[in-house]
PDB file of C-alpha atoms in Angstrom:
ATOM      1  CA  MET C   1       1.047  24.650  39.813  1.00 46.00           C
ATOM      2  CA  ALA C   2       4.007  25.997  38.464  1.00 46.00           C
ATOM      3  CA  ASN C   3       3.458  28.217  35.561  1.00 46.00           C
ATOM      4  CA  VAL C   4       4.778  27.724  32.165  1.00 44.00           C
ATOM      5  CA  GLU C   5       6.233  30.570  30.206  1.00 44.00           C
ATOM      6  CA  PRO C   6       4.535  30.486  26.240  1.00 44.00           C
ATOM      7  CA  GLU C   7       7.063  29.303  23.591  1.00 43.00           C
ATOM      8  CA  VAL C   8       8.014  32.255  21.723  1.00 43.00           C
ATOM      9  CA  GLN C   9       9.112  32.130  18.334  1.00 45.00           C
ATOM     10  CA  PRO C  10      12.221  33.966  17.149  1.00 47.00           C
ATOM     11  CA  GLN C  11      11.658  36.710  14.959  1.00 47.00           C
ATOM     12  CA  SER C  12      14.090  36.590  12.098  1.00 45.00           C
ATOM     13  CA  SER C  13      16.408  39.433  11.996  1.00 46.00           C
ATOM     14  CA  ALA C  14      17.238  39.513   8.485  1.00 49.00           C
ATOM     15  CA  PRO C  15      15.632  42.408   6.408  1.00 56.00           C
ATOM     16  CA  GLY C  16      14.229  42.832   3.011  1.00 59.00           C
ATOM     17  CA  PHE C  17      13.898  39.744   0.921  1.00 51.00           C
ATOM     18  CA  LEU C  18      15.900  37.129   3.360  1.00 51.00           C
ATOM     19  CA  GLY C  19      13.321  37.739   6.135  1.00 57.00           C
ATOM     20  CA  ALA C  20      10.535  37.266   3.671  1.00 56.00           C
ATOM     21  CA  LEU C  21      11.985  34.074   2.913  1.00 46.00           C
ATOM     22  CA  SER C  22      12.967  32.921   5.764  1.00 56.00           C
ATOM     23  CA  CYS C  23       9.227  33.626   7.221  1.00 57.00           C
ATOM     24  CA  GLN C  24       7.958  31.202   3.582  1.00 57.00           C
ATOM     25  CA  ARG C  25      10.381  28.449   4.953  1.00 58.00           C
ATOM     26  CA  ARG C  26       8.621  28.419   8.586  1.00 60.00           C
ATOM     27  CA  ALA C  27       5.122  27.946   7.045  1.00 58.00           C
ATOM     28  CA  HIS C  28       6.090  25.673   4.660  1.00 60.00           C
ATOM     29  CA  GLY C  29       7.606  23.418   7.036  1.00 66.00           C
ATOM     30  CA  ASN C  30       4.552  23.826   9.517  1.00 72.00           C
ATOM     31  CA  ALA C  31       2.645  23.155   6.175  1.00 73.00           C
ATOM     32  CA  GLN C  32       4.612  20.059   6.116  1.00 74.00           C
ATOM     33  CA  ALA C  33       4.246  19.091   9.520  1.00 75.00           C
ATOM     34  CA  ARG C  34       0.008  20.034   9.602  1.00 80.00           C
ATOM     35  CA  GLN C  35      -0.110  17.701   6.741  1.00 77.00           C
ATOM     36  CA  ALA C  36       2.160  14.651   8.547  1.00 76.00           C
ATOM     37  CA  VAL C  37      -0.266  14.977  11.419  1.00 82.00           C
ATOM     38  CA  ALA C  38      -3.593  15.060   8.569  1.00 80.00           C
ATOM     39  CA  ASN C  39      -1.886  11.644   6.740  1.00 84.00           C
ATOM     40  CA  LEU C  40      -1.486   9.651  10.085  1.00 89.00           C
ATOM     41  CA  ALA C  41      -4.932  10.262  10.994  1.00 93.00           C
ATOM     42  CA  ALA C  42      -6.460   9.088   8.198  1.00 93.00           C
ATOM     43  CA  TYR C  43      -4.330   6.242   8.304  1.00 95.00           C
ATOM     44  CA  GLU C  44      -4.930   5.450  11.701  1.00 96.00           C
ATOM     45  CA  GLY C  45      -8.989   5.787  11.011  1.00 95.00           C
ATOM     46  CA  LEU C  46      -8.104   3.197   8.426  1.00 95.00           C
ATOM     47  CA  LEU C  47      -6.657   0.856  11.026  1.00 96.00           C
ATOM     48  CA  GLU C  48      -9.232   0.837  13.273  1.00 97.00           C
ATOM     49  CA  GLU C  49     -12.141   0.684  10.440  1.00 96.00           C
ATOM     50  CA  GLY C  50     -10.592  -2.418   9.770  1.00 97.00           C
ATOM     51  CA  ARG C  51      -9.829  -3.592  13.444  1.00 97.00           C
ATOM     52  CA  ARG C  52     -13.585  -3.336  13.623  1.00 98.00           C
ATOM     53  CA  LEU C  53     -14.880  -5.840  10.837  1.00 97.00           C
ATOM     54  CA  PRO C  54     -16.960  -8.393  11.966  1.00 97.00           C
ATOM     55  CA  GLN C  55     -15.084 -11.917  12.977  1.00 97.00           C
ATOM     56  CA  GLU C  56     -16.756 -13.671  10.383  1.00 96.00           C
ATOM     57  CA  GLN C  57     -15.611 -11.333   7.782  1.00 96.00           C
ATOM     58  CA  GLN C  58     -11.862 -11.581   8.844  1.00 96.00           C
ATOM     59  CA  ASP C  59     -11.645 -14.833   9.145  1.00 96.00           C
ATOM     60  CA  ALA C  60     -13.244 -15.262   5.352  1.00 95.00           C
ATOM     61  CA  PHE C  61     -10.511 -12.604   4.023  1.00 96.00           C
ATOM     62  CA  SER C  62      -7.660 -14.438   6.279  1.00 96.00           C
ATOM     63  CA  ARG C  63      -7.734 -16.693   3.917  1.00 94.00           C
ATOM     64  CA  MET C  64      -7.454 -14.212   0.766  1.00 95.00           C
ATOM     65  CA  ALA C  65      -4.457 -11.943   2.225  1.00 96.00           C
ATOM     66  CA  TRP C  66      -1.365 -13.273   4.074  1.00 96.00           C
ATOM     67  CA  TRP C  67       2.108 -13.335   5.047  1.00 96.00           C
ATOM     68  CA  SER C  68       4.179 -16.587   3.554  1.00 95.00           C
ATOM     69  CA  ASP C  69       6.936 -18.563   4.384  1.00 92.00           C
ATOM     70  CA  SER C  70       8.545 -17.216   1.381  1.00 89.00           C
ATOM     71  CA  THR C  71      11.670 -14.894   0.673  1.00 88.00           C
ATOM     72  CA  GLY C  72      11.334 -11.955  -2.153  1.00 87.00           C
ATOM     73  CA  PRO C  73      14.272  -9.873  -3.157  1.00 84.00           C
ATOM     74  CA  SER C  74      16.663  -9.013  -0.845  1.00 86.00           C
ATOM     75  CA  GLY C  75      15.154 -11.269   1.838  1.00 89.00           C
ATOM     76  CA  SER C  76      12.195  -9.230   2.193  1.00 92.00           C
ATOM     77  CA  ASP C  77       8.979 -10.296   2.893  1.00 95.00           C
ATOM     78  CA  VAL C  78       6.316 -11.465   1.340  1.00 95.00           C
ATOM     79  CA  PHE C  79       2.465 -10.714   1.321  1.00 97.00           C
ATOM     80  CA  VAL C  80       0.424 -13.316  -0.343  1.00 96.00           C
ATOM     81  CA  LEU C  81      -3.257 -11.312  -1.805  1.00 95.00           C
ATOM     82  CA  VAL C  82      -5.889 -13.827  -3.155  1.00 93.00           C
ATOM     83  CA  PRO C  83      -8.963 -12.420  -3.535  1.00 92.00           C
ATOM     84  CA  ARG C  84     -11.800 -14.703  -4.600  1.00 88.00           C
ATOM     85  CA  GLY C  85     -16.070 -14.856  -4.231  1.00 84.00           C
ATOM     86  CA  GLU C  86     -17.948 -16.171  -0.958  1.00 79.00           C
ATOM     87  CA  ASP C  87     -18.176 -19.762  -3.187  1.00 78.00           C
ATOM     88  CA  ASP C  88     -14.239 -19.568  -2.938  1.00 79.00           C
ATOM     89  CA  SER C  89     -13.573 -18.920  -6.779  1.00 80.00           C
ATOM     90  CA  LEU C  90     -11.339 -16.279  -7.996  1.00 77.00           C
ATOM     91  CA  GLU C  91     -14.060 -14.959 -10.418  1.00 77.00           C
ATOM     92  CA  GLY C  92     -16.586 -14.220  -7.202  1.00 81.00           C
ATOM     93  CA  TYR C  93     -17.484 -11.050  -6.022  1.00 86.00           C
ATOM     94  CA  VAL C  94     -15.602  -9.564  -2.974  1.00 89.00           C
ATOM     95  CA  ASP C  95     -15.677  -6.405  -1.788  1.00 92.00           C
ATOM     96  CA  MET C  96     -12.038  -5.207  -2.644  1.00 91.00           C
ATOM     97  CA  TRP C  97     -12.058  -1.937  -0.091  1.00 93.00           C
ATOM     98  CA  ARG C  98     -13.228  -3.930   3.350  1.00 95.00           C
ATOM     99  CA  LEU C  99     -10.855  -6.650   2.036  1.00 95.00           C
ATOM    100  CA  MET C 100      -7.340  -3.828   1.636  1.00 94.00           C
ATOM    101  CA  LEU C 101      -8.902  -2.469   5.114  1.00 96.00           C
ATOM    102  CA  TYR C 102      -7.890  -6.201   6.478  1.00 97.00           C
ATOM    103  CA  VAL C 103      -4.699  -6.326   4.444  1.00 97.00           C
ATOM    104  CA  LEU C 104      -3.693  -2.934   5.794  1.00 97.00           C
ATOM    105  CA  THR C 105      -4.317  -4.379   9.802  1.00 97.00           C
ATOM    106  CA  ARG C 106      -2.547  -7.582   9.014  1.00 98.00           C
ATOM    107  CA  MET C 107       0.910  -6.112   7.149  1.00 98.00           C
ATOM    108  CA  HIS C 108       0.981  -2.947   9.649  1.00 98.00           C
ATOM    109  CA  GLU C 109       3.141  -4.321  12.581  1.00 98.00           C
ATOM    110  CA  ARG C 110       6.004  -5.495   9.948  1.00 97.00           C
ATOM    111  CA  VAL C 111       5.919  -2.698   7.703  1.00 97.00           C
ATOM    112  CA  VAL C 112       4.963  -0.224   9.532  1.00 97.00           C
ATOM    113  CA  GLU C 113       5.709  -1.097  13.459  1.00 97.00           C
ATOM    114  CA  GLN C 114       9.135  -2.841  12.726  1.00 98.00           C
ATOM    115  CA  ASN C 115      10.048  -0.836   9.133  1.00 97.00           C
ATOM    116  CA  ARG C 116      10.189  -4.213   7.654  1.00 97.00           C
ATOM    117  CA  THR C 117      11.247  -4.530   3.421  1.00 96.00           C
ATOM    118  CA  PHE C 118       8.227  -6.328   1.813  1.00 96.00           C
ATOM    119  CA  SER C 119       7.283  -8.132  -1.452  1.00 94.00           C
ATOM    120  CA  VAL C 120       3.424  -8.172  -2.599  1.00 94.00           C
ATOM    121  CA  ILE C 121       2.235 -10.974  -4.960  1.00 94.00           C
ATOM    122  CA  TRP C 122      -1.388 -10.403  -6.293  1.00 91.00           C
ATOM    123  CA  ILE C 123      -3.339 -13.097  -8.156  1.00 90.00           C
ATOM    124  CA  GLN C 124      -5.335 -10.777 -10.227  1.00 86.00           C
ATOM    125  CA  ALA C 125      -7.424 -14.373 -12.419  1.00 75.00           C
ATOM    126  CA  SER C 126      -7.388 -11.340 -14.447  1.00 59.00           C
ATOM    127  CA  ASP C 127      -9.820  -9.199 -12.524  1.00 66.00           C
ATOM    128  CA  HIS C 128      -8.014  -6.650 -10.282  1.00 60.00           C
ATOM    129  CA  LYS C 129     -11.587  -5.850  -8.351  1.00 69.00           C
ATOM    130  CA  ILE C 130     -10.790  -2.449  -7.172  1.00 74.00           C
ATOM    131  CA  TRP C 131     -12.175   0.512  -8.812  1.00 64.00           C
ATOM    132  CA  PRO C 132      -9.692   3.264  -9.376  1.00 70.00           C
ATOM    133  CA  TRP C 133     -10.802   5.322  -7.652  1.00 68.00           C
ATOM    134  CA  SER C 134     -11.258   3.524  -4.278  1.00 71.00           C
ATOM    135  CA  TYR C 135      -7.527   2.465  -5.021  1.00 76.00           C
ATOM    136  CA  LEU C 136      -6.519   6.599  -4.778  1.00 79.00           C
ATOM    137  CA  GLN C 137      -8.685   7.305  -1.952  1.00 82.00           C
ATOM    138  CA  LEU C 138      -7.107   4.191   0.174  1.00 85.00           C
ATOM    139  CA  ARG C 139      -3.104   5.653  -1.715  1.00 86.00           C
ATOM    140  CA  ARG C 140      -4.126   8.961   0.405  1.00 88.00           C
ATOM    141  CA  LYS C 141      -4.219   7.746   3.089  1.00 92.00           C
ATOM    142  CA  MET C 142      -1.553   5.081   3.580  1.00 92.00           C
ATOM    143  CA  HIS C 143       1.400   5.221   5.895  1.00 95.00           C
ATOM    144  CA  HIS C 144       4.673   6.490   3.771  1.00 94.00           C
ATOM    145  CA  ARG C 145       6.416   2.747   5.137  1.00 96.00           C
ATOM    146  CA  PHE C 146       4.316   1.115   2.789  1.00 95.00           C
ATOM    147  CA  TRP C 147       6.254   2.918  -0.296  1.00 91.00           C
ATOM    148  CA  GLU C 148       9.369   3.199   1.435  1.00 94.00           C
ATOM    149  CA  ASN C 149       9.384  -1.021   2.279  1.00 95.00           C
ATOM    150  CA  VAL C 150       8.298  -2.041  -0.725  1.00 93.00           C
ATOM    151  CA  LEU C 151      10.894  -3.848  -3.035  1.00 93.00           C
ATOM    152  CA  SER C 152       8.658  -5.911  -5.401  1.00 91.00           C
ATOM    153  CA  VAL C 153       5.216  -6.236  -6.679  1.00 90.00           C
ATOM    154  CA  GLN C 154       4.283  -9.312  -8.403  1.00 91.00           C
ATOM    155  CA  VAL C 155       0.831  -9.555 -10.620  1.00 90.00           C
ATOM    156  CA  VAL C 156      -0.214 -13.035 -11.664  1.00 91.00           C
ATOM    157  CA  HIS C 157      -2.991 -13.295 -14.500  1.00 83.00           C
ATOM    158  CA  PRO C 158      -3.333  -9.568 -14.815  1.00 81.00           C
ATOM    159  CA  SER C 159      -6.522  -8.066 -15.417  1.00 79.00           C
ATOM    160  CA  TRP C 160      -6.793  -6.372 -19.003  1.00 74.00           C
ATOM    161  CA  THR C 161      -6.677  -2.722 -17.091  1.00 78.00           C
ATOM    162  CA  VAL C 162      -3.471  -3.334 -15.578  1.00 78.00           C
ATOM    163  CA  ARG C 163      -1.905  -4.471 -19.115  1.00 76.00           C
ATOM    164  CA  LEU C 164      -3.176  -1.372 -20.581  1.00 76.00           C
ATOM    165  CA  LEU C 165      -1.591   0.487 -17.923  1.00 73.00           C
ATOM    166  CA  ARG C 166       1.539  -1.197 -18.729  1.00 73.00           C
ATOM    167  CA  LEU C 167       1.501   0.143 -22.437  1.00 75.00           C
ATOM    168  CA  PHE C 168       0.871   2.805 -21.406  1.00 74.00           C
ATOM    169  CA  LEU C 169       3.814   3.637 -18.854  1.00 70.00           C
ATOM    170  CA  TRP C 170       5.985   1.724 -21.213  1.00 68.00           C
ATOM    171  CA  PRO C 171       7.598   5.295 -22.271  1.00 69.00           C
ATOM    172  CA  LEU C 172       7.309   7.035 -19.602  1.00 71.00           C
ATOM    173  CA  VAL C 173       9.024   5.487 -17.113  1.00 68.00           C
ATOM    174  CA  ASP C 174      12.658   3.841 -15.895  1.00 73.00           C
ATOM    175  CA  GLU C 175      13.291   0.657 -16.054  1.00 69.00           C
ATOM    176  CA  GLU C 176      13.809   0.726 -12.281  1.00 71.00           C
ATOM    177  CA  PHE C 177      10.095   0.496 -12.568  1.00 66.00           C
ATOM    178  CA  TRP C 178       9.995  -2.160 -14.043  1.00 66.00           C
ATOM    179  CA  ASP C 179      12.655  -4.572 -11.702  1.00 72.00           C
ATOM    180  CA  THR C 180       9.500  -3.611  -8.558  1.00 82.00           C
ATOM    181  CA  PHE C 181       6.117  -4.283 -10.587  1.00 83.00           C
ATOM    182  CA  GLU C 182       6.176  -7.359 -12.805  1.00 85.00           C
ATOM    183  CA  CYS C 183       3.178  -9.304 -14.565  1.00 85.00           C
ATOM    184  CA  HIS C 184       3.247 -12.553 -15.065  1.00 84.00           C
ATOM    185  CA  GLU C 185       0.369 -15.082 -16.825  1.00 84.00           C
ATOM    186  CA  ARG C 186       1.540 -18.281 -14.446  1.00 83.00           C
ATOM    187  CA  ILE C 187       3.276 -18.306 -10.980  1.00 83.00           C
ATOM    188  CA  GLU C 188       5.449 -20.668 -12.036  1.00 81.00           C
ATOM    189  CA  PHE C 189       7.164 -18.006 -14.092  1.00 78.00           C
ATOM    190  CA  LEU C 190       8.146 -15.717 -10.870  1.00 81.00           C
ATOM    191  CA  THR C 191      12.096 -15.728  -9.920  1.00 79.00           C
ATOM    192  CA  GLY C 192      13.574 -15.253  -7.123  1.00 77.00           C
ATOM    193  CA  PHE C 193      10.597 -16.300  -5.094  1.00 81.00           C
ATOM    194  CA  ASN C 194      10.379 -20.089  -2.800  1.00 74.00           C
ATOM    195  CA  LEU C 195       6.983 -20.889  -4.396  1.00 74.00           C
ATOM    196  CA  SER C 196       6.852 -23.823  -1.873  1.00 75.00           C
ATOM    197  CA  GLY C 197       6.690 -21.398   1.097  1.00 77.00           C
ATOM    198  CA  LEU C 198       4.076 -19.574  -0.645  1.00 82.00           C
ATOM    199  CA  GLY C 199       1.399 -20.831   1.790  1.00 71.00           C
TER     200      GLY C 199
END
């Protein structure tokens, strides 16, 4: 077996302050690289957890979350999310953490592997059904391409939490945010979507 020379990091020749700056930049870059690896591992853990869901549960979730034949802004793909209970009612209980894991497995190929833009239509029926802490946990572990590629989130029949959040954010965020995050009382009020292809 051939001997492999260990890689030697070049030493900075800059004295004093410049040398310290160079070291800090390298350390910052290394920290970012380590964080990126950790984030990817966390995301892959979510995917694996979603793929291990029982087939019966995946079949049930497939009626709540799917890629539609419609197109959204700028020709983006459209993902539809309609959480519902075991009795198929919009008001029924559903395990949103497991549903979101299933959603990631369905969206991964187009959003992460193919790097395609997308829009989401989320039918809430006045209840978003997911706890804020669970959402924050999920958000921290999601692949960065979900945030880079999302063009529009359309919420239909928004929950009271979402309504209050919109009121709170109204004076704090710019118009670009409201162009991508919209709420509607009825699905017929959506503009820029081919509703007949939603499925």
